[in-house]
Structures are given as C-alpha cells and as structure tokens.
PDB file of C-alpha atoms in Angstrom:
ATOM      1  CA  UNK A 359     129.179  79.761  86.047  1.00 38.00           C
ATOM      2  CA  UNK A 360     132.201  80.520  83.889  1.00 35.00           C
ATOM      3  CA  UNK A 361     133.816  83.900  84.442  1.00 35.00           C
ATOM      4  CA  UNK A 362     134.833  84.270  80.788  1.00 41.00           C
ATOM      5  CA  UNK A 363     137.994  83.732  78.808  1.00 42.00           C
ATOM      6  CA  UNK A 364     141.473  85.112  79.169  1.00 44.00           C
ATOM      7  CA  UNK A 365     143.691  86.589  76.521  1.00 47.00           C
ATOM      8  CA  UNK A 366     146.096  89.491  76.304  1.00 48.00           C
ATOM      9  CA  UNK A 367     144.951  92.708  77.931  1.00 52.00           C
ATOM     10  CA  UNK A 368     144.018  95.404  75.430  1.00 54.00           C
ATOM     11  CA  UNK A 369     145.177  98.960  75.933  1.00 54.00           C
ATOM     12  CA  UNK A 370     143.538 102.062  74.504  1.00 47.00           C
ATOM     13  CA  UNK A 371     145.530 105.012  73.280  1.00 52.00           C
ATOM     14  CA  UNK A 372     144.339 108.363  74.563  1.00 54.00           C
ATOM     15  CA  UNK A 373     142.741 109.971  71.530  1.00 54.00           C
ATOM     16  CA  UNK A 374     142.303 113.672  70.948  1.00 57.00           C
ATOM     17  CA  UNK A 375     139.112 114.828  72.643  1.00 61.00           C
ATOM     18  CA  UNK A 376     138.914 111.752  74.897  1.00 58.00           C
ATOM     19  CA  UNK A 377     139.530 112.288  78.593  1.00 66.00           C
ATOM     20  CA  UNK A 378     141.748 110.020  80.648  1.00 59.00           C
ATOM     21  CA  UNK A 379     138.660 108.838  82.540  1.00 58.00           C
ATOM     22  CA  UNK A 380     136.826 107.862  79.352  1.00 55.00           C
ATOM     23  CA  UNK A 381     139.968 106.090  78.117  1.00 50.00           C
ATOM     24  CA  UNK A 382     140.100 104.053  81.356  1.00 52.00           C
ATOM     25  CA  UNK A 383     136.391 103.213  81.004  1.00 43.00           C
ATOM     26  CA  UNK A 384     136.847 102.073  77.396  1.00 47.00           C
ATOM     27  CA  UNK A 385     139.885  99.990  78.333  1.00 49.00           C
ATOM     28  CA  UNK A 386     137.939  98.353  81.158  1.00 53.00           C
ATOM     29  CA  UNK A 387     135.072  97.536  78.775  1.00 51.00           C
ATOM     30  CA  UNK A 388     137.411  96.006  76.198  1.00 50.00           C
ATOM     31  CA  UNK A 389     139.037  93.800  78.828  1.00 54.00           C
ATOM     32  CA  UNK A 390     135.890  92.816  80.715  1.00 66.00           C
ATOM     33  CA  UNK A 391     135.095  89.104  80.118  1.00 80.00           C
ATOM     34  CA  UNK A 392     131.411  89.705  80.891  1.00 73.00           C
ATOM     35  CA  UNK A 393     131.219  92.408  78.228  1.00 80.00           C
ATOM     36  CA  UNK A 394     132.711  89.972  75.716  1.00 85.00           C
ATOM     37  CA  UNK A 395     130.310  87.228  76.814  1.00 85.00           C
ATOM     38  CA  UNK A 396     127.315  89.542  76.537  1.00 80.00           C
ATOM     39  CA  UNK A 397     128.295  90.444  72.975  1.00 87.00           C
ATOM     40  CA  UNK A 398     128.872  86.794  72.035  1.00 85.00           C
ATOM     41  CA  UNK A 399     125.633  85.575  73.619  1.00 86.00           C
ATOM     42  CA  UNK A 400     123.409  88.368  72.357  1.00 82.00           C
ATOM     43  CA  UNK A 401     122.731  90.191  75.627  1.00 91.00           C
ATOM     44  CA  UNK A 402     122.514  93.959  75.566  1.00 91.00           C
ATOM     45  CA  UNK A 403     124.698  94.447  78.637  1.00 90.00           C
ATOM     46  CA  UNK A 404     126.893  92.610  81.106  1.00 88.00           C
ATOM     47  CA  UNK A 405     124.142  93.237  83.695  1.00 92.00           C
ATOM     48  CA  UNK A 406     122.326  90.209  82.274  1.00 95.00           C
ATOM     49  CA  UNK A 407     124.789  87.976  84.124  1.00 94.00           C
ATOM     50  CA  UNK A 408     123.926  89.570  87.448  1.00 96.00           C
ATOM     51  CA  UNK A 409     120.349  88.339  87.115  1.00 97.00           C
ATOM     52  CA  UNK A 410     121.495  84.968  85.773  1.00 97.00           C
ATOM     53  CA  UNK A 411     123.761  84.526  88.802  1.00 97.00           C
ATOM     54  CA  UNK A 412     121.083  85.685  91.246  1.00 97.00           C
ATOM     55  CA  UNK A 413     118.652  83.271  89.640  1.00 98.00           C
ATOM     56  CA  UNK A 414     121.196  80.463  89.933  1.00 97.00           C
ATOM     57  CA  UNK A 415     121.373  81.087  93.680  1.00 97.00           C
ATOM     58  CA  UNK A 416     117.766  82.025  94.484  1.00 98.00           C
ATOM     59  CA  UNK A 417     115.702  80.329  91.706  1.00 97.00           C
ATOM     60  CA  UNK A 418     113.851  83.560  90.952  1.00 97.00           C
ATOM     61  CA  UNK A 419     112.614  82.824  87.444  1.00 97.00           C
ATOM     62  CA  UNK A 420     111.283  79.283  87.705  1.00 92.00           C
ATOM     63  CA  UNK A 421     107.502  79.364  87.507  1.00 90.00           C
ATOM     64  CA  UNK A 422     107.314  83.128  86.930  1.00 96.00           C
ATOM     65  CA  UNK A 423     104.421  83.877  84.580  1.00 97.00           C
ATOM     66  CA  UNK A 424     104.292  87.666  84.935  1.00 98.00           C
ATOM     67  CA  UNK A 425     107.342  89.857  85.516  1.00 98.00           C
ATOM     68  CA  UNK A 426     107.836  93.620  85.899  1.00 98.00           C
ATOM     69  CA  UNK A 427     111.246  95.118  85.110  1.00 98.00           C
ATOM     70  CA  UNK A 428     111.744  98.548  86.701  1.00 98.00           C
ATOM     71  CA  UNK A 429     114.660 100.449  85.166  1.00 97.00           C
ATOM     72  CA  UNK A 430     114.693  98.135  82.158  1.00 97.00           C
ATOM     73  CA  UNK A 431     117.280  99.988  80.022  1.00 97.00           C
ATOM     74  CA  UNK A 432     119.069  98.683  78.068  1.00 96.00           C
ATOM     75  CA  UNK A 433     117.044  95.473  78.435  1.00 97.00           C
ATOM     76  CA  UNK A 434     119.458  92.748  79.562  1.00 97.00           C
ATOM     77  CA  UNK A 435     117.353  91.578  82.496  1.00 98.00           C
ATOM     78  CA  UNK A 436     114.207  91.250  80.386  1.00 98.00           C
ATOM     79  CA  UNK A 437     116.209  89.307  77.811  1.00 97.00           C
ATOM     80  CA  UNK A 438     117.215  86.870  80.555  1.00 97.00           C
ATOM     81  CA  UNK A 439     113.595  86.468  81.674  1.00 98.00           C
ATOM     82  CA  UNK A 440     112.358  85.846  78.140  1.00 97.00           C
ATOM     83  CA  UNK A 441     115.061  83.230  77.478  1.00 96.00           C
ATOM     84  CA  UNK A 442     114.495  81.453  80.798  1.00 96.00           C
ATOM     85  CA  UNK A 443     110.687  81.586  80.695  1.00 97.00           C
ATOM     86  CA  UNK A 444     109.622  82.116  77.046  1.00 96.00           C
ATOM     87  CA  UNK A 445     105.919  82.111  77.931  1.00 95.00           C
ATOM     88  CA  UNK A 446     106.188  84.798  80.608  1.00 97.00           C
ATOM     89  CA  UNK A 447     104.525  88.180  80.188  1.00 98.00           C
ATOM     90  CA  UNK A 448     107.135  90.872  80.785  1.00 98.00           C
ATOM     91  CA  UNK A 449     106.537  94.602  81.179  1.00 98.00           C
ATOM     92  CA  UNK A 450     109.339  97.127  81.652  1.00 98.00           C
ATOM     93  CA  UNK A 451     109.667 100.846  82.315  1.00 98.00           C
ATOM     94  CA  UNK A 452     112.500 103.351  82.077  1.00 97.00           C
ATOM     95  CA  UNK A 453     113.113 107.054  81.563  1.00 95.00           C
ATOM     96  CA  UNK A 454     115.528 106.136  78.779  1.00 95.00           C
ATOM     97  CA  UNK A 455     114.458 104.848  75.365  1.00 96.00           C
ATOM     98  CA  UNK A 456     114.839 101.080  74.975  1.00 97.00           C
ATOM     99  CA  UNK A 457     114.960  99.182  71.694  1.00 97.00           C
ATOM    100  CA  UNK A 458     112.101  96.677  71.337  1.00 97.00           C
ATOM    101  CA  UNK A 459     112.480  93.213  72.850  1.00 97.00           C
ATOM    102  CA  UNK A 460     110.359  90.386  71.494  1.00 95.00           C
ATOM    103  CA  UNK A 461     107.573  89.584  73.946  1.00 95.00           C
ATOM    104  CA  UNK A 462     108.248  92.563  76.233  1.00 98.00           C
ATOM    105  CA  UNK A 463     106.028  95.645  76.630  1.00 98.00           C
ATOM    106  CA  UNK A 464     108.182  98.709  77.307  1.00 98.00           C
ATOM    107  CA  UNK A 465     107.111 102.111  78.618  1.00 98.00           C
ATOM    108  CA  UNK A 466     109.385 105.136  78.251  1.00 98.00           C
ATOM    109  CA  UNK A 467     108.124 106.781  81.415  1.00 97.00           C
ATOM    110  CA  UNK A 468     109.241 107.828  84.894  1.00 96.00           C
ATOM    111  CA  UNK A 469     108.343 105.067  87.350  1.00 96.00           C
ATOM    112  CA  UNK A 470     107.575 107.788  89.903  1.00 94.00           C
ATOM    113  CA  UNK A 471     104.892 109.303  87.627  1.00 96.00           C
ATOM    114  CA  UNK A 472     101.364 108.959  89.030  1.00 97.00           C
ATOM    115  CA  UNK A 473     100.117 106.969  86.051  1.00 97.00           C
ATOM    116  CA  UNK A 474     103.043 104.508  85.926  1.00 98.00           C
ATOM    117  CA  UNK A 475     101.712 101.767  88.269  1.00 97.00           C
ATOM    118  CA  UNK A 476      98.333 101.554  86.522  1.00 97.00           C
ATOM    119  CA  UNK A 477      99.906 101.422  83.078  1.00 98.00           C
ATOM    120  CA  UNK A 478     102.290  98.657  84.148  1.00 98.00           C
ATOM    121  CA  UNK A 479      99.519  96.564  85.673  1.00 98.00           C
ATOM    122  CA  UNK A 480      97.142  97.078  82.769  1.00 98.00           C
ATOM    123  CA  UNK A 481      99.804  95.869  80.340  1.00 98.00           C
ATOM    124  CA  UNK A 482     100.724  92.914  82.566  1.00 98.00           C
ATOM    125  CA  UNK A 483      97.146  91.672  82.822  1.00 97.00           C
ATOM    126  CA  UNK A 484      97.419  90.240  86.337  1.00 97.00           C
ATOM    127  CA  UNK A 485      99.483  90.135  89.519  1.00 98.00           C
ATOM    128  CA  UNK A 486     103.230  89.668  88.898  1.00 98.00           C
ATOM    129  CA  UNK A 487     105.187  86.763  90.364  1.00 98.00           C
ATOM    130  CA  UNK A 488     108.386  88.799  90.252  1.00 98.00           C
ATOM    131  CA  UNK A 489     109.210  92.505  90.446  1.00 98.00           C
ATOM    132  CA  UNK A 490     112.770  93.390  89.413  1.00 98.00           C
ATOM    133  CA  UNK A 491     114.332  96.784  90.043  1.00 97.00           C
ATOM    134  CA  UNK A 492     117.687  97.752  88.595  1.00 94.00           C
ATOM    135  CA  UNK A 493     116.867 101.428  89.103  1.00 93.00           C
ATOM    136  CA  UNK A 494     119.470 103.852  90.397  1.00 83.00           C
ATOM    137  CA  UNK A 495     119.271 107.617  90.700  1.00 78.00           C
ATOM    138  CA  UNK A 496     121.526 109.760  88.535  1.00 73.00           C
ATOM    139  CA  UNK A 497     124.642 110.381  90.571  1.00 68.00           C
ATOM    140  CA  UNK A 498     125.677 113.858  91.710  1.00 66.00           C
ATOM    141  CA  UNK A 499     129.128 112.813  92.931  1.00 69.00           C
ATOM    142  CA  UNK A 500     128.311 112.958  96.630  1.00 67.00           C
ATOM    143  CA  UNK A 501     128.221 109.354  97.888  1.00 66.00           C
ATOM    144  CA  UNK A 502     125.762 109.900 100.740  1.00 71.00           C
ATOM    145  CA  UNK A 503     123.361 111.899  98.563  1.00 70.00           C
ATOM    146  CA  UNK A 504     123.603 109.337  95.752  1.00 70.00           C
ATOM    147  CA  UNK A 505     122.877 106.504  98.193  1.00 72.00           C
ATOM    148  CA  UNK A 506     119.852 108.315  99.668  1.00 78.00           C
ATOM    149  CA  UNK A 507     118.401 109.070  96.236  1.00 82.00           C
ATOM    150  CA  UNK A 508     118.780 105.469  95.094  1.00 82.00           C
ATOM    151  CA  UNK A 509     117.336 104.174  98.373  1.00 88.00           C
ATOM    152  CA  UNK A 510     114.257 106.334  97.792  1.00 90.00           C
ATOM    153  CA  UNK A 511     113.754 104.494  94.499  1.00 93.00           C
ATOM    154  CA  UNK A 512     114.204 101.140  96.247  1.00 94.00           C
ATOM    155  CA  UNK A 513     111.587 102.102  98.828  1.00 95.00           C
ATOM    156  CA  UNK A 514     109.162 103.158  96.079  1.00 96.00           C
ATOM    157  CA  UNK A 515     109.775  99.917  94.184  1.00 97.00           C
ATOM    158  CA  UNK A 516     109.215  97.892  97.361  1.00 97.00           C
ATOM    159  CA  UNK A 517     105.952  99.701  98.121  1.00 97.00           C
ATOM    160  CA  UNK A 518     104.811  99.029  94.554  1.00 98.00           C
ATOM    161  CA  UNK A 519     105.780  95.356  94.803  1.00 98.00           C
ATOM    162  CA  UNK A 520     103.804  94.964  98.023  1.00 97.00           C
ATOM    163  CA  UNK A 521     100.757  96.500  96.309  1.00 97.00           C
ATOM    164  CA  UNK A 522     100.806  94.247  93.254  1.00 98.00           C
ATOM    165  CA  UNK A 523     102.683  90.963  93.851  1.00 98.00           C
ATOM    166  CA  UNK A 524     100.900  87.638  93.809  1.00 97.00           C
ATOM    167  CA  UNK A 525     101.189  85.627  97.062  1.00 97.00           C
ATOM    168  CA  UNK A 526     104.508  83.787  97.121  1.00 97.00           C
ATOM    169  CA  UNK A 527     106.063  86.306  94.709  1.00 98.00           C
ATOM    170  CA  UNK A 528     109.524  87.843  94.879  1.00 98.00           C
ATOM    171  CA  UNK A 529     111.122  91.295  94.756  1.00 98.00           C
ATOM    172  CA  UNK A 530     114.719  92.030  93.730  1.00 98.00           C
ATOM    173  CA  UNK A 531     116.297  95.491  93.881  1.00 96.00           C
ATOM    174  CA  UNK A 532     119.707  97.056  93.424  1.00 93.00           C
ATOM    175  CA  UNK A 533     121.026  98.844  96.503  1.00 89.00           C
ATOM    176  CA  UNK A 534     124.312 100.470  97.460  1.00 79.00           C
ATOM    177  CA  UNK A 535     127.063  99.025  99.647  1.00 67.00           C
ATOM    178  CA  UNK A 536     125.736  98.198 103.081  1.00 62.00           C
ATOM    179  CA  UNK A 537     122.476  97.020 101.546  1.00 62.00           C
ATOM    180  CA  UNK A 538     118.999  98.245 102.281  1.00 72.00           C
ATOM    181  CA  UNK A 539     118.787 100.210 105.533  1.00 81.00           C
ATOM    182  CA  UNK A 540     117.553  98.500 108.674  1.00 88.00           C
ATOM    183  CA  UNK A 541     114.114 100.130 108.590  1.00 91.00           C
ATOM    184  CA  UNK A 542     113.454  98.962 105.031  1.00 92.00           C
ATOM    185  CA  UNK A 543     114.754  95.453 105.765  1.00 92.00           C
ATOM    186  CA  UNK A 544     112.418  95.226 108.758  1.00 94.00           C
ATOM    187  CA  UNK A 545     109.526  96.330 106.548  1.00 95.00           C
ATOM    188  CA  UNK A 546     110.451  93.742 103.933  1.00 96.00           C
ATOM    189  CA  UNK A 547     110.534  91.015 106.561  1.00 96.00           C
ATOM    190  CA  UNK A 548     106.956  91.905 107.478  1.00 96.00           C
ATOM    191  CA  UNK A 549     105.871  91.191 103.918  1.00 97.00           C
ATOM    192  CA  UNK A 550     108.240  88.426 102.767  1.00 98.00           C
ATOM    193  CA  UNK A 551     109.309  85.056 104.188  1.00 98.00           C
ATOM    194  CA  UNK A 552     113.014  85.625 103.477  1.00 98.00           C
ATOM    195  CA  UNK A 553     115.093  88.752 102.857  1.00 97.00           C
ATOM    196  CA  UNK A 554     118.759  88.451 101.874  1.00 96.00           C
ATOM    197  CA  UNK A 555     121.532  90.560 100.355  1.00 94.00           C
ATOM    198  CA  UNK A 556     123.848  89.313  97.615  1.00 95.00           C
ATOM    199  CA  UNK A 557     126.627  90.563  95.363  1.00 94.00           C
ATOM    200  CA  UNK A 558     126.764  88.398  92.223  1.00 93.00           C
ATOM    201  CA  UNK A 559     130.220  87.502  90.857  1.00 91.00           C
ATOM    202  CA  UNK A 560     129.635  89.590  87.711  1.00 89.00           C
ATOM    203  CA  UNK A 561     129.216  92.754  89.779  1.00 84.00           C
ATOM    204  CA  UNK A 562     132.556  94.530  89.476  1.00 71.00           C
ATOM    205  CA  UNK A 563     134.750  94.286  92.555  1.00 76.00           C
ATOM    206  CA  UNK A 564     135.056  98.055  92.779  1.00 72.00           C
ATOM    207  CA  UNK A 565     131.315  98.611  92.437  1.00 77.00           C
ATOM    208  CA  UNK A 566     129.281  99.665  95.473  1.00 80.00           C
ATOM    209  CA  UNK A 567     126.179  97.858  94.212  1.00 86.00           C
ATOM    210  CA  UNK A 568     124.536  94.976  96.036  1.00 90.00           C
ATOM    211  CA  UNK A 569     121.108  93.428  95.583  1.00 94.00           C
ATOM    212  CA  UNK A 570     118.359  92.750  98.086  1.00 95.00           C
ATOM    213  CA  UNK A 571     116.301  89.625  97.391  1.00 97.00           C
ATOM    214  CA  UNK A 572     112.913  89.268  99.103  1.00 98.00           C
ATOM    215  CA  UNK A 573     111.040  86.006  98.486  1.00 98.00           C
ATOM    216  CA  UNK A 574     107.787  84.439  99.601  1.00 98.00           C
ATOM    217  CA  UNK A 575     105.423  87.414  99.533  1.00 98.00           C
ATOM    218  CA  UNK A 576     102.893  86.930 102.305  1.00 96.00           C
ATOM    219  CA  UNK A 577     100.080  88.764 100.539  1.00 87.00           C
ATOM    220  CA  UNK A 578      98.209  91.891 101.433  1.00 76.00           C
ATOM    221  CA  UNK A 579      96.249  92.007 104.679  1.00 68.00           C
ATOM    222  CA  UNK A 580      92.562  91.218 104.246  1.00 59.00           C
TER     223      UNK A 580
END
C-alpha cells in the first residue's frame, strides 16, 4: 500500500495564543501523508488506513455481515467497513458525538454503561462476525496508569466479544506498546484459533499503539 506523496515540508509559524506543542502537532498534521490521503479519499481520519492495512494482512472484512465498532469516533473505521462490505450492518458506540455515516447506527454512550451491550446487539440484529475496538482511556500523563486504564477497556471489549461473536468471528483491539498482557493473551487463545499483535505502517513510528488481532472464535461453551 502506498505511503503517500512527497513534497516540500510545511512549517507553521507560532501564532499568538498557540503553544509550542500545538504548533508541533499542527505541523505534523500538515506534513503527514496519511492525513493528506484521508482528506483526498474522503476518510474522516488517518486511522482508516490502520484498519485497511490490518485487513490487507489478516483479511478481517471479507464475509463480515455484522460489525460492531467500539470507540467509533470520528468514524474512519466504520467508513472502511462500509466501503469494503457495503451490505454489512454496522453499529458503533462512543462517548463523543459522531456525525452520521450512511448505513451505520451510532450510539453516543459509554461502552461501560450497563445498557450498552443490549443496545448494540438490538441494533445489530444478530451475532457479529467482527468486533473492532479502537478505544483508549483518556490519558493522565502517567504512562503506567494510562496503559492500565486502556487495558481495562481492552479486557471489557474482549469479554463482550466473547459473549456476542458468531463462531469463526474476529476481535481487533488497540493496545499499548508491549501488546496485551500475558494473562489476557492466554484468555484470548482459549477462545480464538489465532492471536497475533501487529503495528500497521500507518501507525506513527513514535506512537506506543499496537493492535491485537484474534481470529477464529471457537464459540461459547454449551
């Protein structure tokens, strides 16, 4: 997959009221080939390419008829699903408001809320073939705390996936550097045929994010 075009690097002047950190962020956005590609190709964020690249490697979307997108904002992953599998039913959830996406049901709701799983499943109308989680906890600036809070979301998403997935289904979740912890990986291997970690090319080199990909759901015990 192409990494995007070249061109002269753009620099941003530090404006009054803008911090040096925000200036660096803006400069990085302006010079990011994936940001430019996302704008040109109609995706809401560069994160769309992470799912596209994971799908290229793991064939996640082929044959998926029902998909749940946890942490949908701003909607790039659901856009990818809808373009790859136009007939798929897609349901997403996020604490943040998300602009409508054609063919996608979106709940502005905390995934950890008691009513969230039932509302997702009712809207989906059947067992999902794929559960995607791009959720991450709001950072507090302490790396270990941030990692633990995000891992708690991954564990909750995994438990949900194991409750609802159709046999043979897949689960994908964002994790921090080092991947899912050994206990969670062992639990995933009990429920899925294969469990792997990957860092797609579009994930920034300096980012601590990785993704865990669990495929071949074995089904719930009788």
